[in-house]
Each structure stands twice: as structure tokens, then as C-alpha cells.
């Protein structure tokens, strides 16, 4: 089989370059090994006069990377417009932030159609296409309109919200009907999958049996494939990275004080304002913790041309300076706030340096930072993960300290508990999480999806539906559940 992977953002595979967002970083090592062709946006635009879409093609591991210049007239409406100002807020249940014009929708459809035409040059009789994320909901149906008959798969890296929320997106019906051109649709969690199926049943009146649905395109299988990381590789990287100059400088600057770390794209879905407020609350209510712990918050700017992102950047900068102004001392800065990206190598070392990882999104498809933080820990002295129960990762990492990111007081208390957790409890929680990470790696995710995609036309419903099992019970519960390990 010749696999063609498609995503808006791609990665060129330079280990020491900063990478934005989980998707490109996660896909890179597996796509590189698989021999697939990875097609995405070059980040540049071109006017529409050229006959053939312009693609810069370079080798990537055993396969190739093709970066396309997208049409100048439609790029803004597609990327900043419909994809990131209508779909992204809806997928993250922020109906209040949905902004959508008819022009943006048309541009989104134009770019999906443009990508479909561009993909024809990579098509072989035994090709299969695997489309990633919300930028290309309609790409499958555009490919079918061009006569492509090969297997088409789609994976959504974000959450899929409740029906009433997605109904707030103009043209939702047309778009979701178009999604049914895919033979296989994958989600991160059972809840996302259920929300999608609920829409198909209630809004489109379709029958769903064993995760399979029939539409005018034929059968589509809908299933759960939680994305993972390569924990072994990340652990090695982290152990090595402790001697990286950035990491050693950080360690020296701490003078024995503890460190909590947050690493996020600067996005309203990440719950950054609530997180900073929780640290503020912790230092206010437990003043003995001042000078004993600081927060390193890396917030990499993203989608800055969109008003909601610009506003958030200003609000956060103001809040951090206010908190530092109130709690800081001449020789102590409570929050170290950085608006830049770091390579995976350096991040691995920073995670290992921090006694607490704070990953508290309001909604998140999976959140690979949570998994990377766990994998990066020193097995003899692991740090504690404070994790939002609304991140997909919480389904597997259920021995993290799970928090409600809207409950500022609860988060403040939980961070303080994390800071004083005894070694034996830290080890037990960490070992349980590592087991989960090892059982569900990025390599397994890739192979499972590709296998299911290969079977999708001959045996669309597969032997067993892949709906997620509820997590196995574990004696260590989240602190919010009231059951504590002694
Ligand atoms: C999330 C999305 C990805 C996206 C990434 C970075 O992880 O699911 O599709 O590539 O954010 O966002 P950006 O707009 O910078 O590509």
C-alpha cells in the first residue's frame, strides 16, 4: 500500500527546531519510518494563475514530504477564517468565539478542493489517503468527486463537541455529510466518538450500528484511536537533555527551589488564565509556598492574526505581570513567562527538571505534553502531573492528579498537594502512567489506524468496534474524588 498522509501543518524533521502543536511533532517520527508521502501547506501562498499546484518535495526518512503553496485569494479565509475562527472554537466548545462569514466558508471549501486536485499527482492504484484534522473535513468528498476510489481515512486531533455546539457552525450539515465520504473516521476518545454519532443519528437521521454508518457514499466506520507518544525515546532524550545548556542554566537558576512547568500553544483552549490564577491563589492562601516554588510557563504564540488570540496574549501578559508584581521579591520571580518555542530535545530536559507538570486545558483532544511530561521523568524521583479532566489524556493518565480547570481554588490546592507528595506515592502514580504510555504508543496508533484503513473497504465494520473501554479501576484516585492513597 502507498500511504499518502495529509495535514495542514507538516514538519521537516529537524530535531533541534521548535515545533508548533502536537500534530506535526507526533506524526513526524512515524511518517518518516513508514515510507509515506506527507502532504501539507508550505505556509506560503501563490496566486491562482498556475495550472499545477506548486509543491516543494523533499526526502523524509523512507518517504517524502510535499509542501504546497496554497491559493493566495483563499488562504486567509481558510486558515484564519473558517478553520480557526469557526471550526476550532466550536470543536473546543467555545460557541461564543465562533466567527464565520460566507466568504470564509467558500475559501475553506476552495482550499479543500485545491488540495484534492493536488493529491491526484501522488495517487497510485494501491494508494490510501489518510487526512488529518479539522482543516480538511471536506477533502474526502472532493477526492471522491474527482473519481478517487481508494481508501480514505480521517483522524480528528481535537475534541468533537456536543451536538448543540457543532450546530452553531454555519454549514455544519453540508460539512458533516461530506465527512461521510471517508471510509474510516477516527477520534481521540469515546466521548468525541459518541458526540459525533449522536449528530449523525439526531441531525442527519442516519442509523448507526456497531460504529458503522451508511450514507450516499457507502459505509463509514467511526472508531476511537487515542494518539500516543514514543515513551522510550522521549525518556532517553530527557535523560540526555539534562546537560543541554538551556536546561543546566535553568537548574542553576533555581537555587534549590521547586519548579512547576506548563508548555502550551498560546490558545484559549489551554486554560492559561485559570492556571495563572490558580498559582496566584496558591501563593495568596499558602504564603509559606512563596520562594519555594516558581512556575515556568512557556506559551508559544500561535494564530496571532486572529483577534481572540491577540486578546488572549495581551490579557495573559498583563495577568502574569500583575501576579509577579504582587508576589515577587527582589531576588524571586514567581512566574517565568516565555513567548517562544523550544525544540523537543530541550523541552524533554525542562520537563525532567520540573517537580510538577501542569496541563490544565479547558478542552483538549489528547494533549501530548501531558504524556511527554510523564515519559521525561526520572524513574527514581518522578515529578507529579496535574492534569485537566477535560484533556483526552486523562482517560489513560488517570493516576495523575486530575483537576477541574474551572475550579481555581481546587487547582491551587492540588498544585500544593503535588509539591509535597511523598516519593512512594509519586513513584506508584508515575509507574501506572508509564504502563499506560507503553501500552498505547504512537507507533501502535499509526499501525492500528492504517490496518483499519486497509480493511475499510473490504470489511468496513471490522471484526469488533473500537469504542473505548472505560479506564480500569486503580486504587489511587484524583485528589478531587476525595479518595487518597496513604
Ligand atoms: C493543534 C491542531 C493542529 C495544528 C496545531 C498547531 O494541535 O490540532 O492541526 O497544526 O494545533 O496549530 P497551527 O494553527 O499553528 O498549525
Coordinates of C-alpha atoms and ligand atoms in Angstrom, one line a residue:
X1 CA 0.0 0.0 0.0
X2 CA 1.2 3.5 -0.8
X3 CA 0.1 5.8 2.0
X4 CA -0.5 9.5 1.5
X5 CA -0.8 11.4 4.8
X6 CA -2.3 14.9 4.6
X7 CA -2.3 17.7 7.2
X8 CA -2.3 21.4 7.1
X9 CA 1.0 21.8 9.1
X10 CA 3.9 19.5 8.4
X11 CA 7.3 19.2 10.0
X12 CA 10.6 19.0 8.2
X13 CA 12.2 16.7 10.8
X14 CA 14.9 18.9 12.3
X15 CA 15.1 17.5 15.8
X16 CA 16.5 20.8 17.2
X17 CA 14.0 23.1 15.6
X18 CA 11.0 24.4 17.6
X19 CA 7.7 22.7 16.6
X20 CA 4.2 24.2 16.9
X21 CA 1.4 21.9 18.1
X22 CA 1.2 18.3 18.9
X23 CA 0.1 17.1 15.4
X24 CA 3.1 17.7 13.3
X25 CA 5.5 16.7 16.1
X26 CA 3.7 13.5 16.8
X27 CA 3.4 12.4 13.2
X28 CA 7.0 13.2 12.2
X29 CA 8.8 10.1 13.6
X30 CA 6.1 7.6 12.4
X31 CA 5.6 9.1 9.0
X32 CA 9.4 9.2 8.5
X33 CA 9.7 5.5 9.1
X34 CA 6.6 4.4 7.2
X35 CA 7.7 5.5 3.8
X36 CA 4.5 7.5 3.3
X37 CA 4.3 10.7 1.4
X38 CA 3.3 13.5 3.7
X39 CA 1.5 16.4 2.0
X40 CA 0.7 19.8 3.7
X41 CA 0.9 23.5 3.4
X42 CA 4.3 25.2 2.8
X43 CA 3.0 28.2 4.8
X44 CA 3.4 30.3 1.6
X45 CA 0.7 31.4 -0.8
X46 CA 0.6 31.8 -4.6
X47 CA -1.8 33.4 -6.9
X48 CA -4.3 31.1 -8.7
X49 CA -2.9 31.5 -12.2
X50 CA -0.6 28.5 -12.2
X51 CA -2.1 25.4 -13.8
X52 CA -0.5 22.8 -11.5
X53 CA -0.4 23.4 -7.7
X54 CA 3.2 24.2 -6.8
X55 CA 4.8 21.7 -4.4
X56 CA 8.3 21.6 -3.0
X57 CA 9.2 18.0 -2.5
X58 CA 12.0 16.6 -0.3
X59 CA 13.0 13.3 1.1
X60 CA 11.7 12.4 4.6
X61 CA 13.0 9.2 6.0
X62 CA 11.9 6.4 3.8
X63 CA 9.3 8.6 2.2
X64 CA 8.8 12.2 1.1
X65 CA 7.5 15.5 2.2
X66 CA 5.5 17.6 -0.2
X67 CA 4.8 21.2 0.8
X68 CA 2.2 23.0 -1.3
X69 CA 1.8 26.8 -1.8
X70 CA -1.9 27.4 -1.1
X71 CA -4.0 29.8 -3.2
X72 CA -3.4 33.4 -2.0
X73 CA -7.0 34.5 -2.6
X74 CA -8.4 31.9 -0.2
X75 CA -5.6 31.2 2.4
X76 CA -6.8 33.8 5.0
X77 CA -10.4 32.8 4.7
X78 CA -9.5 29.1 5.0
X79 CA -6.8 29.2 7.8
X80 CA -7.5 32.2 10.0
X81 CA -11.2 32.3 8.9
X82 CA -13.2 29.1 8.7
X83 CA -10.7 26.6 10.1
X84 CA -9.5 28.6 13.1
X85 CA -12.3 31.1 13.8
X86 CA -15.3 28.9 13.2
X87 CA -14.3 25.2 13.5
X88 CA -11.6 25.4 16.2
X89 CA -13.7 27.3 18.7
X90 CA -16.7 25.1 18.0
X91 CA -14.7 21.9 18.4
X92 CA -13.4 23.2 21.8
X93 CA -16.9 24.1 22.9
X94 CA -16.4 27.9 22.7
X95 CA -19.5 28.8 20.8
X96 CA -19.1 32.4 22.0
X97 CA -15.9 32.7 19.9
X98 CA -17.3 31.3 16.6
X99 CA -16.9 33.9 13.8
X100 CA -17.8 32.8 10.3
X101 CA -18.6 34.6 7.1
X102 CA -19.9 33.1 3.9
X103 CA -16.6 34.1 2.1
X104 CA -14.5 32.2 4.7
X105 CA -16.6 29.1 4.2
X106 CA -16.2 29.3 0.4
X107 CA -12.5 29.8 0.9
X108 CA -12.3 26.7 3.1
X109 CA -14.1 24.7 0.5
X110 CA -11.9 26.1 -2.3
X111 CA -8.7 25.1 -0.4
X112 CA -10.1 21.6 0.3
X113 CA -10.9 21.3 -3.4
X114 CA -7.4 22.6 -4.3
X115 CA -5.8 20.1 -2.0
X116 CA -7.8 17.3 -3.6
X117 CA -6.6 18.3 -7.1
X118 CA -3.0 18.5 -5.8
X119 CA -3.2 15.0 -4.3
X120 CA -4.0 13.4 -7.7
X121 CA -0.4 13.5 -8.6
X122 CA 0.5 11.3 -5.7
X123 CA -2.2 8.8 -6.4
X124 CA -1.2 5.2 -7.4
X125 CA -3.6 2.2 -7.8
X126 CA -2.7 0.9 -4.4
X127 CA -2.8 4.3 -2.6
X128 CA -4.7 5.0 0.6
X129 CA -5.2 8.6 1.8
X130 CA -5.1 9.5 5.5
X131 CA -6.3 13.0 6.1
X132 CA -5.6 14.8 9.5
X133 CA -7.6 17.3 11.4
X134 CA -10.4 19.9 11.0
X135 CA -8.7 21.8 8.2
X136 CA -9.8 19.2 5.8
X137 CA -13.3 17.9 6.8
X138 CA -14.5 18.1 3.1
X139 CA -11.3 16.8 1.4
X140 CA -12.6 13.2 1.2
X141 CA -15.7 14.2 -0.7
X142 CA -13.7 16.4 -3.0
X143 CA -11.4 13.4 -3.7
X144 CA -14.5 11.2 -4.5
X145 CA -15.8 13.9 -6.8
X146 CA -12.5 13.7 -8.7
X147 CA -13.1 9.9 -9.2
X148 CA -10.7 8.7 -6.4
X149 CA -11.9 5.2 -5.3
X150 CA -9.1 4.2 -3.0
X151 CA -9.5 4.0 0.8
X152 CA -9.9 7.4 2.5
X153 CA -9.3 7.8 6.3
X154 CA -9.7 10.8 8.5
X155 CA -8.5 11.4 12.1
X156 CA -9.5 14.4 14.3
X157 CA -6.9 15.5 16.7
X158 CA -9.3 17.9 18.6
X159 CA -12.3 17.0 20.6
X160 CA -15.7 16.7 18.9
X161 CA -18.3 18.7 20.9
X162 CA -21.9 18.1 21.8
X163 CA -24.5 18.4 19.0
X164 CA -25.8 21.8 20.0
X165 CA -22.3 23.3 19.8
X166 CA -21.4 22.0 16.4
X167 CA -24.8 23.1 15.2
X168 CA -23.5 26.6 15.8
X169 CA -21.1 26.3 12.9
X170 CA -22.7 27.6 9.6
X171 CA -23.0 24.8 7.0
X172 CA -22.5 22.1 9.6
X173 CA -24.8 19.8 7.9
X174 CA -23.2 20.1 4.5
X175 CA -19.7 19.6 6.1
X176 CA -20.6 16.6 8.2
X177 CA -22.4 14.9 5.3
X178 CA -19.2 15.5 3.3
X179 CA -17.2 13.8 6.0
X180 CA -19.1 10.6 5.3
X181 CA -17.1 10.2 2.1
X182 CA -14.3 8.9 4.4
X183 CA -14.3 5.1 4.8
X184 CA -12.9 5.4 8.3
X185 CA -13.2 8.3 10.8
X186 CA -11.1 8.3 14.0
X187 CA -11.5 10.2 17.2
X188 CA -9.3 10.6 20.3
X189 CA -11.9 9.5 22.9
X190 CA -15.1 7.6 23.3
X191 CA -16.9 10.8 24.2
X192 CA -15.9 12.5 21.0
X193 CA -17.0 9.5 19.0
X194 CA -20.3 9.4 20.8
X195 CA -21.0 13.1 20.2
X196 CA -20.3 12.6 16.5
X197 CA -22.6 9.5 16.3
X198 CA -25.3 11.4 18.2
X199 CA -25.2 14.1 15.5
X200 CA -25.4 11.5 12.7
X201 CA -28.4 9.9 14.3
X202 CA -30.3 13.0 15.5
X203 CA -29.5 15.6 12.9
X204 CA -28.9 13.5 9.8
X205 CA -31.4 10.8 10.7
X206 CA -28.8 8.0 10.0
X207 CA -28.7 4.6 11.6
X208 CA -25.5 3.7 13.4
X209 CA -24.8 0.0 14.1
X210 CA -21.6 -1.1 15.8
X211 CA -19.9 2.2 14.9
X212 CA -20.8 1.8 11.3
X213 CA -23.0 4.2 9.3
X214 CA -24.3 4.1 5.7
X215 CA -24.6 7.2 3.6
X216 CA -24.8 8.0 -0.1
X217 CA -21.1 7.4 -0.2
X218 CA -21.3 3.9 1.2
X219 CA -20.2 2.7 4.6
X220 CA -18.2 4.7 7.1
X221 CA -16.6 3.2 10.2
X222 CA -16.3 5.5 13.2
X223 CA -13.9 4.5 15.9
X224 CA -11.6 5.6 18.7
X225 CA -7.8 5.7 18.2
X226 CA -6.1 7.5 21.1
X227 CA -2.9 9.0 19.9
X228 CA 0.3 8.2 21.9
X229 CA 4.0 9.1 22.1
X230 CA 7.2 7.0 21.9
X231 CA 7.8 6.9 25.7
X232 CA 11.1 5.1 25.5
X233 CA 12.6 7.6 23.0
X234 CA 11.3 10.5 25.0
X235 CA 12.7 9.2 28.2
X236 CA 16.2 8.8 26.6
X237 CA 16.0 12.2 25.1
X238 CA 15.1 13.7 28.5
X239 CA 17.9 11.9 30.4
X240 CA 20.4 13.2 27.8
X241 CA 18.9 16.7 27.7
X242 CA 19.7 17.5 31.4
X243 CA 23.2 18.5 30.3
X244 CA 21.9 20.8 27.5
X245 CA 23.0 24.4 28.2
X246 CA 19.4 25.7 28.4
X247 CA 18.5 23.0 30.9
X248 CA 21.6 23.4 33.1
X249 CA 21.1 27.1 33.2
X250 CA 17.5 26.6 34.3
X251 CA 18.6 24.2 37.1
X252 CA 21.4 26.5 38.3
X253 CA 19.0 29.5 38.4
X254 CA 16.6 27.6 40.8
X255 CA 18.9 27.6 43.8
X256 CA 17.1 24.5 45.2
X257 CA 13.6 26.0 44.8
X258 CA 11.0 23.7 43.2
X259 CA 9.7 24.2 39.7
X260 CA 6.3 23.7 38.1
X261 CA 6.2 23.7 34.3
X262 CA 3.5 24.5 31.7
X263 CA 4.1 24.2 28.0
X264 CA 1.3 25.2 25.6
X265 CA 0.5 27.0 22.4
X266 CA -0.9 30.4 23.3
X267 CA -4.6 29.3 22.8
X268 CA -7.8 30.0 24.8
X269 CA -8.5 26.2 24.9
X270 CA -5.4 25.7 27.1
X271 CA -6.8 27.3 30.2
X272 CA -3.8 29.5 30.8
X273 CA -5.6 32.4 32.5
X274 CA -7.2 30.0 35.0
X275 CA -3.8 28.3 35.6
X276 CA -2.1 31.6 36.4
X277 CA -5.0 32.5 38.7
X278 CA -4.6 29.2 40.5
X279 CA -0.9 29.9 41.2
X280 CA -1.8 33.3 42.3
X281 CA -4.4 31.8 44.7
X282 CA -1.9 29.2 46.0
X283 CA 0.7 31.9 46.8
X284 CA -2.0 34.1 48.4
X285 CA -3.6 31.4 50.6
X286 CA -0.4 29.5 51.4
X287 CA 2.2 32.3 51.7
X288 CA 4.8 29.8 53.0
X289 CA 5.0 28.5 49.5
X290 CA 6.3 31.8 48.2
X291 CA 10.0 31.4 47.2
X292 CA 9.7 27.6 47.5
X293 CA 8.2 27.1 44.0
X294 CA 8.0 29.0 40.8
X295 CA 6.2 28.4 37.6
X296 CA 7.9 28.2 34.2
X297 CA 5.2 28.9 31.7
X298 CA 6.1 28.5 28.0
X299 CA 3.3 29.9 25.9
X300 CA 4.2 29.7 22.2
X301 CA 2.4 32.4 20.1
X302 CA 0.0 30.9 17.6
X303 CA -2.5 32.2 15.1
X304 CA -1.7 35.8 16.2
X305 CA -3.7 37.4 13.3
X306 CA -6.9 36.2 14.9
X307 CA -8.5 38.7 17.3
X308 CA -9.2 36.1 20.1
X309 CA -5.6 35.1 20.1
X310 CA -4.3 38.7 20.2
X311 CA -6.6 39.5 23.0
X312 CA -5.5 36.4 25.0
X313 CA -1.8 37.3 24.5
X314 CA -2.4 40.8 25.9
X315 CA -4.6 39.5 28.8
X316 CA -2.0 36.9 29.8
X317 CA 0.9 39.3 29.7
X318 CA -1.0 41.7 31.9
X319 CA -2.0 39.0 34.4
X320 CA 1.5 37.5 34.7
X321 CA 3.0 40.9 35.3
X322 CA 0.3 41.6 37.9
X323 CA 0.9 38.3 39.8
X324 CA 4.7 38.8 39.6
X325 CA 4.3 42.4 40.8
X326 CA 2.3 41.3 43.9
X327 CA 4.2 38.2 44.9
X328 CA 7.7 38.8 43.6
X329 CA 10.7 39.8 45.7
X330 CA 14.0 41.5 44.6
X331 CA 15.5 38.1 44.2
X332 CA 12.5 35.9 43.3
X333 CA 10.2 35.9 40.2
X334 CA 7.2 33.7 40.8
X335 CA 6.3 33.2 37.1
X336 CA 8.9 32.9 34.3
X337 CA 6.8 33.6 31.3
X338 CA 8.2 32.9 27.8
X339 CA 6.6 33.5 24.5
X340 CA 8.7 31.3 22.3
X341 CA 9.0 27.8 21.1
X342 CA 11.6 25.2 22.1
X343 CA 12.9 22.0 20.4
X344 CA 11.6 18.7 21.7
X345 CA 15.1 17.9 23.0
X346 CA 15.2 21.0 25.2
X347 CA 11.6 20.5 26.3
X348 CA 12.3 16.9 27.4
X349 CA 15.1 18.3 29.7
X350 CA 12.9 21.1 31.0
X351 CA 10.1 18.6 31.9
X352 CA 12.6 16.4 33.8
X353 CA 13.8 19.4 35.8
X354 CA 10.3 20.3 37.0
X355 CA 8.7 18.6 40.1
X356 CA 5.2 19.4 38.8
X357 CA 3.8 19.4 35.3
X358 CA 0.6 21.5 34.9
X359 CA -1.5 20.6 32.0
X360 CA -4.9 22.2 32.6
X361 CA -6.7 22.8 29.3
X362 CA -10.4 23.7 29.3
X363 CA -10.8 21.2 26.5
X364 CA -8.2 19.3 24.6
X365 CA -8.3 16.4 22.1
X366 CA -5.5 14.5 23.7
X367 CA -2.6 16.8 24.9
X368 CA 0.7 15.2 24.2
X369 CA 2.5 17.5 26.6
X370 CA 0.9 15.5 29.5
X371 CA 2.3 12.3 28.1
X372 CA 5.7 13.7 27.4
X373 CA 6.0 15.2 30.9
X374 CA 5.4 11.7 32.3
X375 CA 7.8 10.0 29.9
X376 CA 10.5 12.5 30.7
X377 CA 10.6 11.9 34.5
X378 CA 13.5 10.3 36.4
X379 CA 12.1 6.9 37.5
X380 CA 13.9 7.2 40.8
X381 CA 12.4 10.6 41.6
X382 CA 9.5 11.3 39.3
X383 CA 7.5 14.6 39.2
X384 CA 3.8 14.8 39.6
X385 CA 1.4 15.5 36.7
X386 CA -1.6 17.9 37.5
X387 CA -4.0 17.2 34.6
X388 CA -7.3 18.6 33.5
X389 CA -10.0 16.0 33.4
X390 CA -11.1 17.6 30.1
X391 CA -7.9 16.6 28.2
X392 CA -8.3 13.4 26.3
X393 CA -5.1 12.2 28.0
X394 CA -7.0 12.0 31.3
X395 CA -8.7 8.8 30.1
X396 CA -5.4 7.0 30.2
X397 CA -3.4 9.0 32.7
X398 CA -6.0 8.5 35.5
X399 CA -3.4 8.3 38.2
X400 CA -2.3 11.9 37.6
X401 CA -3.8 14.4 39.9
X402 CA -7.0 15.2 37.9
X403 CA -8.4 18.7 38.2
X404 CA -11.3 20.7 37.0
X405 CA -9.7 23.7 35.2
X406 CA -12.6 26.0 36.0
X407 CA -12.1 25.4 39.8
X408 CA -9.3 27.9 40.7
X409 CA -9.3 27.0 44.4
X410 CA -9.3 23.3 43.7
X411 CA -6.3 23.7 41.3
X412 CA -4.5 25.8 43.8
X413 CA -4.9 23.1 46.5
X414 CA -4.0 20.3 44.1
X415 CA -0.8 22.0 43.0
X416 CA 0.2 22.4 46.6
X417 CA -0.5 18.7 47.2
X418 CA 1.6 17.8 44.2
X419 CA 4.5 19.8 45.6
X420 CA 4.5 17.9 48.9
X421 CA 3.7 14.4 47.6
X422 CA 5.9 11.7 49.2
X423 CA 8.3 9.8 46.9
X424 CA 6.5 6.4 47.3
X425 CA 3.2 7.9 46.1
X426 CA 4.9 9.8 43.2
X427 CA 6.5 6.5 42.1
X428 CA 3.3 4.5 42.2
X429 CA 1.4 7.1 40.2
X430 CA 4.2 7.5 37.7
X431 CA 4.7 3.8 37.2
X432 CA 1.0 3.3 36.5
X433 CA 1.1 6.1 33.9
X434 CA 4.2 4.8 32.2
X435 CA 2.5 1.4 31.8
X436 CA -0.4 3.1 30.0
X437 CA 2.0 5.1 27.8
X438 CA 3.9 1.9 26.9
X439 CA 0.7 0.1 26.1
X440 CA -0.5 2.8 23.7
X441 CA 2.4 4.3 21.7
X442 CA 2.4 6.5 18.6
X443 CA 3.7 3.5 16.6
X444 CA 0.7 1.4 17.7
X445 CA -1.7 4.3 16.9
X446 CA -0.3 4.6 13.4
X447 CA -0.3 0.9 12.7
X448 CA -3.9 0.4 14.1
X449 CA -5.3 3.2 12.0
X450 CA -3.5 2.1 8.8
X451 CA -4.6 -1.5 9.3
X452 CA -8.2 -0.4 9.9
X453 CA -8.0 1.9 6.8
X454 CA -6.7 -1.0 4.7
X455 CA -9.7 -3.1 5.7
X456 CA -12.1 -0.3 5.5
X457 CA -13.4 -1.1 2.0
X458 CA -13.4 -4.9 2.1
X459 CA -14.7 -5.2 5.7
X460 CA -15.9 -1.7 6.7
X461 CA -17.2 -2.6 10.1
X462 CA -14.3 -4.7 11.1
X463 CA -14.4 -7.6 13.4
X464 CA -15.0 -5.5 16.6
X465 CA -16.0 -1.9 17.0
X466 CA -13.1 0.1 18.6
X467 CA -15.2 2.1 21.1
X468 CA -13.0 2.9 24.1
X469 CA -13.3 0.8 27.2
X470 CA -13.8 2.6 30.4
X471 CA -10.5 3.0 32.2
X472 CA -9.5 0.2 34.5
X473 CA -10.1 1.0 38.2
X474 CA -7.0 2.0 40.2
X475 CA -6.6 2.5 43.9
X476 CA -5.1 6.0 43.5
X477 CA -7.9 8.3 42.7
X478 CA -7.7 12.0 41.8
X479 CA -7.5 14.2 44.8
X480 CA -10.8 15.8 43.9
X481 CA -12.6 12.4 44.2
X482 CA -11.8 12.5 47.9
X483 CA -10.0 9.1 48.0
X484 CA -6.4 9.5 48.7
X485 CA -3.6 6.9 48.8
X486 CA -1.7 6.6 52.0
Ligands
LIG1 C1 -3.4 21.7 17.1 C2 -4.1 21.3 15.8 C3 -3.2 21.0 14.7 C4 -2.4 22.3 14.5 C5 -1.6 22.7 15.7 C6 -0.9 24.0 15.6 O1 -2.6 20.7 17.5 O2 -4.9 20.1 16.1 O3 -3.8 20.7 13.5 O4 -1.4 22.1 13.4 O5 -2.6 22.9 16.7 O6 -1.7 25.0 15.1 P1 -1.3 25.8 13.9 O7 -2.5 26.6 13.5 O8 -0.1 26.7 14.3 O9 -0.9 24.8 12.8

